Amino acid sequence: MAQDNNILLLDLLTLLQKYSNSKNRLSQKEIIEILEQHFHYKNVSRKTVKNNLEKLRRYTDNIDAKRTERSFINKETGEKEEFDVYTDYYYQHPFTESELRLVIDGILFSKHMTKTMKTELIDKLEKMMGNHYKKRKNHILADDGIGLDDSQLFENINHLDKAISTMRKVTFTYNRYGVNAVGKISFEPERSKDGQIRKYVMNPYQMVATNGRYYLICNNDRYNNMSYYRIDRISDVIIEPVERKPIKKIDGYEQGLLMQEHMKQHIYLFSGELIRASIRFQKKLLTEFIDWFGKEHITFSNQTEDEITATIQVNYNALRKWALQYGLYFRVIELAQLVDDIKEDIKQMRKNYE
């Protein structure tokens, strides 16, 4: 009998997870009907279900119910006694529907996962929410062409995470797309001039997701700056038995890697120097400007009724690319060398269309 009750407890927990939530609560009568229709129980008593539901409610944080106070007159003492009655049971899921949609949208718009990976992750998340959650797997986009399969990508992340945690160097191969003589796309490792597969030996510091991609932030001992590599293009990761270079030995990182500030300064994760640059734009575009560069460490000047100048610290190459993308609305006015480089880029773009 105890074994049967344990099985009933597990089935009730499964039932509540699958068929209820805070907006769709179940009475004892409805629970018994579901047990009979979907769990193949016969003649289960209301008292047995009630007792087991109360065990779940007392010992499981995720089970809740509506509490009603009732009273009766004790015939022996003639005194009024009160007791609680619980009805409308439901399972408190780990996410609200709005929270889960945010998580799933992040997966849907990710560019570093294949369609198979997205489908499997979303399926696992949706199963946590029960039958009342509106499934969104039909919204999954087609594969966007990342080179690695799911297992390789997860293996990369695991290896790199371990290397970062243990402060070890890593060796890996970096892959790029190519097209052969018959127009077929291939995904192959980079090679040196003599045809040998190129091996990268790096000091790994952080993994970051930005612009829909996963990147490794790292350093090559031959240089004194940061490098960035797409994790979905990395393969053959080996954790070396050699301690990585301390990040404080890299120029500009004496205080360590301050991620929020770093990401605002390196909006496209390009290597290169940090500079002070000034950008002139209409004040109505301030919200868009802050979306890219944040609110910290910005100096404003030369404000008129319509325009304003913002001075920021930013990666030179990143701002050069950003200026081409948003050149219709923002104008870089300093540094002079950066302005000249942007002008040359614009001239080249024009030639491309002549």
Short mmCIF file of C-alpha atoms in Angstrom, two decimals:
data_model
loop_
_atom_site.label_atom_id
_atom_site.label_comp_id
_atom_site.label_asym_id
_atom_site.label_seq_id
_atom_site.Cartn_x
_atom_site.Cartn_y
_atom_site.Cartn_z
CA MET A 1 0.00 0.00 0.00
CA ALA A 2 2.84 2.37 0.86
CA GLN A 3 4.37 1.61 -2.51
CA ASP A 4 1.06 2.36 -4.23
CA ASN A 5 0.80 5.66 -2.38
CA ASN A 6 4.32 6.58 -3.49
CA ILE A 7 3.37 5.89 -7.09
CA LEU A 8 0.23 7.99 -6.66
CA LEU A 9 2.31 10.83 -5.23
CA LEU A 10 4.59 10.80 -8.28
CA ASP A 11 1.63 10.63 -10.65
CA LEU A 12 -0.09 13.54 -8.91
CA LEU A 13 3.08 15.61 -9.17
CA THR A 14 3.37 14.78 -12.88
CA LEU A 15 -0.33 15.55 -13.38
CA LEU A 16 -0.10 18.98 -11.75
CA GLN A 17 3.06 19.84 -13.69
CA LYS A 18 1.42 18.91 -16.98
CA TYR A 19 -2.18 20.05 -16.59
CA SER A 20 -2.14 23.02 -14.21
CA ASN A 21 -0.65 26.44 -13.61
CA SER A 22 -1.62 29.55 -11.62
CA LYS A 23 -4.25 30.43 -14.24
CA ASN A 24 -5.54 26.89 -14.70
CA ARG A 25 -6.19 25.33 -11.28
CA LEU A 26 -7.67 21.91 -10.69
CA SER A 27 -10.33 20.76 -8.27
CA GLN A 28 -10.09 17.34 -6.64
CA LYS A 29 -12.88 16.15 -8.91
CA GLU A 30 -10.95 17.27 -12.02
CA ILE A 31 -7.77 15.64 -10.72
CA ILE A 32 -9.56 12.32 -10.22
CA GLU A 33 -10.97 12.53 -13.78
CA ILE A 34 -7.49 13.12 -15.21
CA LEU A 35 -6.08 10.24 -13.16
CA GLU A 36 -8.72 7.93 -14.61
CA GLN A 37 -8.50 9.20 -18.21
CA HIS A 38 -4.73 9.66 -18.63
CA PHE A 39 -3.08 7.67 -15.82
CA HIS A 40 -5.38 4.60 -15.95
CA TYR A 41 -6.52 4.70 -12.31
CA LYS A 42 -9.80 3.01 -11.36
CA ASN A 43 -12.04 3.85 -8.42
CA VAL A 44 -9.48 6.03 -6.67
CA SER A 45 -11.15 7.62 -3.64
CA ARG A 46 -11.41 11.36 -3.08
CA LYS A 47 -10.01 10.94 0.44
CA THR A 48 -6.86 9.18 -0.88
CA VAL A 49 -6.30 11.90 -3.47
CA LYS A 50 -6.89 14.62 -0.88
CA ASN A 51 -4.38 13.11 1.57
CA ASN A 52 -1.71 12.75 -1.09
CA LEU A 53 -2.30 16.25 -2.44
CA GLU A 54 -1.79 17.59 1.08
CA LYS A 55 1.49 15.66 1.35
CA LEU A 56 2.66 17.25 -1.89
CA ARG A 57 1.60 20.71 -0.77
CA ARG A 58 3.40 20.39 2.56
CA TYR A 59 6.63 18.90 1.27
CA THR A 60 6.93 20.35 -2.25
CA ASP A 61 7.51 24.08 -2.67
CA ASN A 62 6.04 24.10 -6.18
CA ILE A 63 2.56 22.90 -5.22
CA ASP A 64 0.04 25.46 -4.06
CA ALA A 65 -3.72 25.68 -3.55
CA LYS A 66 -6.47 28.03 -2.49
CA ARG A 67 -6.87 28.08 1.29
CA THR A 68 -10.28 28.58 2.89
CA GLU A 69 -10.91 28.85 6.63
CA ARG A 70 -13.87 26.86 7.95
CA SER A 71 -15.23 26.14 11.38
CA PHE A 72 -17.44 23.62 13.19
CA ILE A 73 -18.86 23.09 16.67
CA ASN A 74 -17.19 20.27 18.56
CA LYS A 75 -20.06 18.13 19.85
CA GLU A 76 -18.06 16.89 22.80
CA THR A 77 -16.78 20.26 24.04
CA GLY A 78 -19.41 22.52 22.50
CA GLU A 79 -16.62 24.85 21.41
CA LYS A 80 -16.09 26.36 17.98
CA GLU A 81 -13.03 24.97 16.19
CA GLU A 82 -11.44 26.24 12.98
CA PHE A 83 -9.62 24.37 10.26
CA ASP A 84 -8.23 25.04 6.76
CA VAL A 85 -9.61 23.55 3.56
CA TYR A 86 -7.45 23.50 0.41
CA THR A 87 -8.94 23.50 -3.08
CA ASP A 88 -7.94 24.53 -6.62
CA TYR A 89 -4.51 22.91 -6.68
CA TYR A 90 -1.85 23.96 -9.18
CA TYR A 91 1.84 23.66 -9.94
CA GLN A 92 4.03 26.76 -9.69
CA HIS A 93 6.22 26.52 -12.78
CA PRO A 94 9.79 27.90 -12.65
CA PHE A 95 9.00 30.52 -15.30
CA THR A 96 6.03 32.74 -15.97
CA GLU A 97 4.88 32.63 -19.59
CA SER A 98 6.37 36.08 -20.20
CA GLU A 99 9.71 35.05 -18.72
CA LEU A 100 9.82 31.87 -20.78
CA ARG A 101 9.01 33.79 -23.98
CA LEU A 102 12.00 36.05 -23.31
CA VAL A 103 14.26 33.01 -22.87
CA ILE A 104 12.90 31.28 -25.97
CA ASP A 105 13.18 34.44 -28.07
CA GLY A 106 16.84 34.61 -27.08
CA ILE A 107 17.26 31.07 -28.42
CA LEU A 108 15.23 31.73 -31.59
CA PHE A 109 17.31 34.75 -32.58
CA SER A 110 20.63 33.17 -31.67
CA LYS A 111 23.05 32.82 -34.56
CA HIS A 112 25.41 30.40 -32.83
CA MET A 113 22.96 27.47 -32.66
CA THR A 114 21.66 25.16 -35.35
CA LYS A 115 17.97 24.50 -35.87
CA THR A 116 18.36 21.08 -34.22
CA MET A 117 19.92 22.62 -31.11
CA LYS A 118 17.24 25.32 -30.92
CA THR A 119 14.46 22.74 -31.29
CA GLU A 120 15.84 20.50 -28.54
CA LEU A 121 16.42 23.34 -26.05
CA ILE A 122 13.02 24.92 -26.64
CA ASP A 123 11.33 21.52 -26.36
CA LYS A 124 12.96 20.98 -22.95
CA LEU A 125 11.88 24.42 -21.76
CA GLU A 126 8.31 24.05 -23.01
CA LYS A 127 7.92 20.65 -21.34
CA MET A 128 8.60 22.38 -18.02
CA MET A 129 5.50 24.55 -18.53
CA GLY A 130 2.83 21.90 -19.07
CA ASN A 131 0.03 21.58 -21.61
CA HIS A 132 -1.36 25.10 -21.25
CA TYR A 133 1.73 26.81 -22.61
CA LYS A 134 1.43 27.72 -26.29
CA LYS A 135 4.22 25.92 -28.10
CA ARG A 136 6.62 28.05 -30.14
CA LYS A 137 8.76 25.45 -31.91
CA ASN A 138 7.03 26.32 -35.20
CA HIS A 139 8.72 29.72 -34.98
CA ILE A 140 12.21 28.22 -35.22
CA LEU A 141 14.19 29.56 -38.16
CA ALA A 142 16.09 27.36 -40.58
CA ASP A 143 19.75 26.55 -40.01
CA ASP A 144 21.84 29.68 -40.49
CA GLY A 145 24.90 27.80 -41.63
CA ILE A 146 27.21 27.61 -38.65
CA GLY A 147 29.98 25.19 -39.40
CA LEU A 148 30.01 22.99 -36.31
CA ASP A 149 27.41 20.47 -35.28
CA ASP A 150 25.73 20.77 -31.88
CA SER A 151 27.99 18.34 -30.03
CA GLN A 152 31.15 20.09 -31.26
CA LEU A 153 29.89 23.51 -30.20
CA PHE A 154 28.98 22.29 -26.69
CA GLU A 155 32.34 20.50 -26.48
CA ASN A 156 34.12 23.75 -27.37
CA ILE A 157 32.22 25.65 -24.69
CA ASN A 158 33.00 22.99 -22.06
CA HIS A 159 36.71 22.88 -22.91
CA LEU A 160 37.09 26.66 -23.01
CA ASP A 161 35.16 27.07 -19.77
CA LYS A 162 37.45 24.58 -18.06
CA ALA A 163 40.55 26.31 -19.43
CA ILE A 164 39.32 29.71 -18.23
CA SER A 165 38.45 28.31 -14.80
CA THR A 166 41.85 26.64 -14.39
CA MET A 167 43.75 29.58 -15.97
CA ARG A 168 45.39 27.44 -18.65
CA LYS A 169 46.41 28.19 -22.23
CA VAL A 170 44.48 26.59 -25.08
CA THR A 171 45.43 25.44 -28.56
CA PHE A 172 42.79 25.29 -31.28
CA THR A 173 42.15 25.32 -35.01
CA TYR A 174 40.16 28.12 -36.62
CA ASN A 175 37.88 27.35 -39.56
CA ARG A 176 36.52 29.42 -42.43
CA TYR A 177 34.16 28.86 -45.35
CA GLY A 178 35.42 28.35 -48.85
CA VAL A 179 33.99 27.54 -52.27
CA ASN A 180 35.56 24.89 -54.48
CA ALA A 181 35.80 24.82 -58.28
CA VAL A 182 32.26 23.46 -58.70
CA GLY A 183 30.74 26.05 -56.35
CA LYS A 184 30.28 23.80 -53.33
CA ILE A 185 30.71 25.44 -49.93
CA SER A 186 33.21 23.87 -47.53
CA PHE A 187 34.13 24.58 -43.91
CA GLU A 188 37.83 24.03 -43.49
CA PRO A 189 40.65 24.90 -41.10
CA GLU A 190 42.94 27.82 -41.85
CA ARG A 191 46.28 26.83 -43.33
CA SER A 192 49.68 28.46 -43.42
CA LYS A 193 51.48 29.31 -46.68
CA ASP A 194 53.09 25.87 -46.76
CA GLY A 195 49.67 24.20 -46.55
CA GLN A 196 49.89 23.09 -42.90
CA ILE A 197 46.86 23.50 -40.64
CA ARG A 198 47.43 26.60 -38.52
CA LYS A 199 47.31 26.13 -34.75
CA TYR A 200 46.43 29.01 -32.44
CA VAL A 201 47.93 29.06 -28.94
CA MET A 202 45.97 31.57 -26.84
CA ASN A 203 45.44 32.85 -23.31
CA PRO A 204 41.63 32.54 -22.75
CA TYR A 205 39.91 35.01 -20.39
CA GLN A 206 36.17 35.11 -21.12
CA MET A 207 33.38 33.81 -23.34
CA VAL A 208 30.71 36.30 -24.35
CA ALA A 209 27.53 36.25 -26.45
CA THR A 210 27.04 39.38 -28.54
CA ASN A 211 25.40 40.20 -31.87
CA GLY A 212 23.87 36.73 -31.79
CA ARG A 213 27.27 34.96 -31.69
CA TYR A 214 29.53 33.34 -29.11
CA TYR A 215 33.06 34.74 -28.90
CA LEU A 216 36.22 33.85 -26.99
CA ILE A 217 38.09 36.85 -25.60
CA CYS A 218 41.76 35.90 -25.48
CA ASN A 219 45.35 37.00 -26.03
CA ASN A 220 48.25 35.79 -28.16
CA ASP A 221 51.60 35.93 -26.35
CA ARG A 222 53.16 37.63 -29.39
CA TYR A 223 50.91 40.68 -28.95
CA ASN A 224 49.81 42.88 -26.09
CA ASN A 225 46.12 43.28 -26.95
CA MET A 226 42.93 41.24 -26.95
CA SER A 227 41.79 38.97 -29.77
CA TYR A 228 38.30 37.66 -30.47
CA TYR A 229 37.38 34.32 -32.06
CA ARG A 230 33.96 32.93 -32.96
CA ILE A 231 33.45 29.81 -30.86
CA ASP A 232 31.34 28.19 -33.60
CA ARG A 233 34.40 28.39 -35.90
CA ILE A 234 36.83 26.83 -33.42
CA SER A 235 37.68 23.13 -33.45
CA ASP A 236 40.17 20.70 -31.91
CA VAL A 237 40.43 22.57 -28.59
CA ILE A 238 43.28 21.34 -26.37
CA ILE A 239 43.81 22.58 -22.82
CA GLU A 240 47.54 23.03 -22.36
CA PRO A 241 49.34 22.23 -19.07
CA VAL A 242 50.76 25.77 -19.13
CA GLU A 243 49.39 28.66 -17.11
CA ARG A 244 47.96 31.49 -19.17
CA LYS A 245 49.37 35.02 -19.13
CA PRO A 246 47.90 37.11 -16.27
CA ILE A 247 45.39 39.52 -17.77
CA LYS A 248 46.90 42.42 -15.83
CA LYS A 249 50.03 42.16 -18.00
CA ILE A 250 48.03 43.22 -21.08
CA ASP A 251 47.98 46.94 -21.86
CA GLY A 252 44.73 48.54 -20.72
CA TYR A 253 43.70 45.60 -18.53
CA GLU A 254 45.68 46.40 -15.39
CA GLN A 255 42.38 46.37 -13.46
CA GLY A 256 41.21 43.16 -15.10
CA LEU A 257 38.49 42.64 -17.69
CA LEU A 258 35.55 44.94 -16.88
CA MET A 259 32.98 43.29 -19.14
CA GLN A 260 30.25 45.94 -19.35
CA GLU A 261 32.71 48.70 -20.14
CA HIS A 262 34.65 46.43 -22.49
CA MET A 263 31.58 45.51 -24.54
CA LYS A 264 30.55 49.15 -24.95
CA GLN A 265 34.05 50.02 -26.18
CA HIS A 266 34.31 47.00 -28.51
CA ILE A 267 30.87 46.94 -30.12
CA TYR A 268 31.98 44.57 -32.91
CA LEU A 269 34.74 42.79 -30.94
CA PHE A 270 37.55 44.02 -33.18
CA SER A 271 41.16 44.02 -32.04
CA GLY A 272 42.96 47.37 -31.98
CA GLU A 273 43.61 50.43 -29.88
CA LEU A 274 41.17 52.41 -27.76
CA ILE A 275 40.80 56.07 -28.69
CA ARG A 276 38.85 59.16 -27.65
CA ALA A 277 36.47 60.02 -30.47
CA SER A 278 33.78 62.67 -30.95
CA ILE A 279 30.50 62.12 -32.81
CA ARG A 280 28.03 64.81 -33.91
CA PHE A 281 24.34 63.95 -34.28
CA GLN A 282 20.79 65.20 -33.86
CA LYS A 283 19.57 65.10 -30.27
CA LYS A 284 16.50 63.11 -31.27
CA LEU A 285 18.90 60.21 -31.95
CA LEU A 286 20.33 60.18 -28.43
CA THR A 287 18.38 57.05 -27.47
CA GLU A 288 19.85 55.11 -30.41
CA PHE A 289 23.34 56.39 -29.53
CA ILE A 290 23.01 55.21 -25.91
CA ASP A 291 21.73 51.81 -27.10
CA TRP A 292 25.15 51.29 -28.68
CA PHE A 293 27.55 53.06 -26.33
CA GLY A 294 25.77 53.16 -22.97
CA LYS A 295 25.52 56.09 -20.55
CA GLU A 296 28.82 55.87 -18.70
CA HIS A 297 32.05 57.72 -19.55
CA ILE A 298 30.45 59.97 -22.18
CA THR A 299 31.13 63.71 -22.38
CA PHE A 300 28.61 65.96 -24.15
CA SER A 301 29.47 69.34 -25.65
CA ASN A 302 28.52 71.99 -28.28
CA GLN A 303 24.81 71.49 -27.70
CA THR A 304 22.43 73.46 -29.91
CA GLU A 305 18.67 73.32 -30.21
CA ASP A 306 18.89 70.34 -32.58
CA GLU A 307 22.37 68.80 -32.34
CA ILE A 308 24.92 67.63 -29.79
CA THR A 309 28.46 66.22 -29.75
CA ALA A 310 29.37 63.14 -27.71
CA THR A 311 32.93 62.15 -26.87
CA ILE A 312 33.55 58.50 -26.01
CA GLN A 313 36.34 55.99 -25.52
CA VAL A 314 36.00 53.28 -28.13
CA ASN A 315 37.88 50.77 -30.26
CA TYR A 316 39.24 52.48 -33.40
CA ASN A 317 38.30 49.74 -35.88
CA ALA A 318 34.87 49.19 -34.32
CA LEU A 319 33.92 52.88 -34.63
CA ARG A 320 35.23 52.95 -38.19
CA LYS A 321 32.82 50.15 -39.12
CA TRP A 322 29.97 51.59 -37.05
CA ALA A 323 30.36 54.97 -38.79
CA LEU A 324 29.76 53.32 -42.17
CA GLN A 325 26.69 51.50 -40.89
CA TYR A 326 25.13 54.63 -39.35
CA GLY A 327 26.71 57.34 -41.47
CA LEU A 328 23.33 58.68 -42.60
CA TYR A 329 22.58 59.81 -39.06
CA PHE A 330 25.89 60.19 -37.17
CA ARG A 331 29.09 62.03 -38.16
CA VAL A 332 32.49 61.31 -36.63
CA ILE A 333 34.38 64.60 -36.24
CA GLU A 334 37.44 63.48 -34.23
CA LEU A 335 40.08 61.90 -34.41
CA ALA A 336 41.34 63.43 -37.64
CA GLN A 337 42.99 60.18 -38.78
CA LEU A 338 39.78 58.25 -38.15
CA VAL A 339 37.79 60.82 -40.11
CA ASP A 340 40.22 60.48 -43.04
CA ASP A 341 39.96 56.66 -42.93
CA ILE A 342 36.15 56.83 -42.95
CA LYS A 343 36.26 59.20 -45.94
CA GLU A 344 38.47 56.74 -47.81
CA ASP A 345 36.06 53.91 -46.92
CA ILE A 346 33.16 55.94 -48.31
CA LYS A 347 35.10 56.60 -51.53
CA GLN A 348 35.76 52.89 -51.89
CA MET A 349 32.10 52.09 -51.29
CA ARG A 350 31.15 54.55 -53.98
CA LYS A 351 33.57 52.90 -56.43
CA ASN A 352 32.00 49.55 -55.67
CA TYR A 353 28.69 50.89 -57.04
CA GLU A 354 30.04 52.71 -60.10
#
